[in-house]
Amino acid sequence: MTKYLAYILLFFIPLVTHSQEWTADYKNAVALSKETQKPIILVFAGSDWCVPCIKLDREIWQSNEFKTHSTEHYVLYKADFPRKKANRLSKEKVASNARLAEMFNPKGYFPFVVIVDPEQQVIGTMGYEKISPEQYVTRINSYLK
């Protein structure tokens, strides 16, 4: 029994230590940003149709390097604009993401990453780049200085 428990713990501990939290609501992201004085990484994505968005998610957001760094340094929020019926968001979420797009992404770029300070001032923007997760984090951090 303890042998099985040890295997289970060895499997789940890495998942827990490298988890990252994408905030479900932008208002909560702002409140958390103000409370912790961490910038918001606001990502505009088309998760089921935008190939560069999917690559950014797979290569950067899901990387262990980004997950480890983001947990300590950023508040994360993804404004997703899926097109497939299976991925449809609630009406409230669609409206919220549309308002965010009006404020931070009026030209409708995808993917579009906006680095926002706790007072919701834009301090930097970027998109998909074919660079390593470490280089991506360095680019984000370059806006924070």
mmCIF file of C-alpha atoms in Angstrom, residues 39-106:
data_model
loop_
_atom_site.group_PDB
_atom_site.id
_atom_site.type_symbol
_atom_site.label_atom_id
_atom_site.label_comp_id
_atom_site.label_asym_id
_atom_site.label_seq_id
_atom_site.Cartn_x
_atom_site.Cartn_y
_atom_site.Cartn_z
ATOM 1 C CA PRO A 39 1.759 42.874 -13.341
ATOM 2 C CA ILE A 40 -1.039 41.241 -15.293
ATOM 3 C CA ILE A 41 -0.127 39.203 -18.337
ATOM 4 C CA LEU A 42 -3.280 39.674 -20.438
ATOM 5 C CA VAL A 43 -3.394 37.287 -23.388
ATOM 6 C CA PHE A 44 -5.778 37.683 -26.317
ATOM 7 C CA ALA A 45 -6.112 34.304 -27.976
ATOM 8 C CA GLY A 46 -8.243 32.297 -30.346
ATOM 9 C CA SER A 47 -7.615 28.984 -28.646
ATOM 10 C CA ASP A 48 -9.287 26.778 -31.238
ATOM 11 C CA TRP A 49 -8.575 28.546 -34.531
ATOM 12 C CA CYS A 50 -5.465 30.758 -34.254
ATOM 13 C CA VAL A 51 -2.381 28.684 -35.044
ATOM 14 C CA PRO A 52 0.132 31.163 -33.516
ATOM 15 C CA CYS A 53 -2.072 31.313 -30.376
ATOM 16 C CA ILE A 54 -1.985 27.540 -30.088
ATOM 17 C CA LYS A 55 1.798 27.545 -30.569
ATOM 18 C CA LEU A 56 2.239 30.272 -27.948
ATOM 19 C CA ASP A 57 0.176 28.239 -25.504
ATOM 20 C CA ARG A 58 2.022 24.997 -26.198
ATOM 21 C CA GLU A 59 5.556 26.410 -26.433
ATOM 22 C CA ILE A 60 5.471 29.170 -23.796
ATOM 23 C CA TRP A 61 2.470 29.124 -21.445
ATOM 24 C CA GLN A 62 2.639 25.349 -20.896
ATOM 25 C CA SER A 63 6.423 25.241 -20.464
ATOM 26 C CA ASN A 64 7.811 24.438 -17.027
ATOM 27 C CA GLU A 65 10.043 27.497 -17.246
ATOM 28 C CA PHE A 66 7.131 29.878 -17.718
ATOM 29 C CA LYS A 67 4.919 28.120 -15.191
ATOM 30 C CA THR A 68 7.604 28.294 -12.517
ATOM 31 C CA HIS A 69 8.389 31.954 -13.159
ATOM 32 C CA SER A 70 4.808 33.143 -13.606
ATOM 33 C CA THR A 71 3.617 31.696 -10.310
ATOM 34 C CA GLU A 72 5.927 34.046 -8.428
ATOM 35 C CA HIS A 73 5.897 37.117 -10.672
ATOM 36 C CA TYR A 74 2.677 37.599 -12.666
ATOM 37 C CA VAL A 75 -1.085 37.552 -12.515
ATOM 38 C CA LEU A 76 -2.370 35.728 -15.599
ATOM 39 C CA TYR A 77 -5.570 36.307 -17.533
ATOM 40 C CA LYS A 78 -6.520 34.880 -20.918
ATOM 41 C CA ALA A 79 -9.176 36.666 -22.979
ATOM 42 C CA ASP A 80 -10.127 33.821 -25.272
ATOM 43 C CA PHE A 81 -12.167 34.140 -28.462
ATOM 44 C CA PRO A 82 -12.940 30.558 -29.529
ATOM 45 C CA ARG A 83 -15.019 29.912 -32.642
ATOM 46 C CA LYS A 84 -16.091 26.279 -32.294
ATOM 47 C CA LYS A 85 -19.443 25.564 -30.656
ATOM 48 C CA ALA A 86 -17.825 23.024 -28.341
ATOM 49 C CA ASN A 87 -15.586 25.745 -26.877
ATOM 50 C CA ARG A 88 -18.225 28.456 -26.594
ATOM 51 C CA LEU A 89 -17.893 30.724 -23.572
ATOM 52 C CA SER A 90 -20.695 32.107 -21.417
ATOM 53 C CA LYS A 91 -22.359 35.314 -22.607
ATOM 54 C CA GLU A 92 -20.858 37.158 -19.641
ATOM 55 C CA LYS A 93 -17.348 35.964 -20.480
ATOM 56 C CA VAL A 94 -17.787 36.878 -24.168
ATOM 57 C CA ALA A 95 -18.946 40.371 -23.185
ATOM 58 C CA SER A 96 -16.103 40.796 -20.691
ATOM 59 C CA ASN A 97 -13.489 39.705 -23.230
ATOM 60 C CA ALA A 98 -15.006 42.024 -25.856
ATOM 61 C CA ARG A 99 -14.713 44.980 -23.443
ATOM 62 C CA LEU A 100 -11.089 44.059 -22.763
ATOM 63 C CA ALA A 101 -10.426 43.882 -26.502
ATOM 64 C CA GLU A 102 -11.893 47.377 -26.943
ATOM 65 C CA MET A 103 -9.605 48.687 -24.205
ATOM 66 C CA PHE A 104 -6.374 46.794 -24.866
ATOM 67 C CA ASN A 105 -6.583 45.227 -28.350
ATOM 68 C CA PRO A 106 -8.688 47.486 -30.596
#
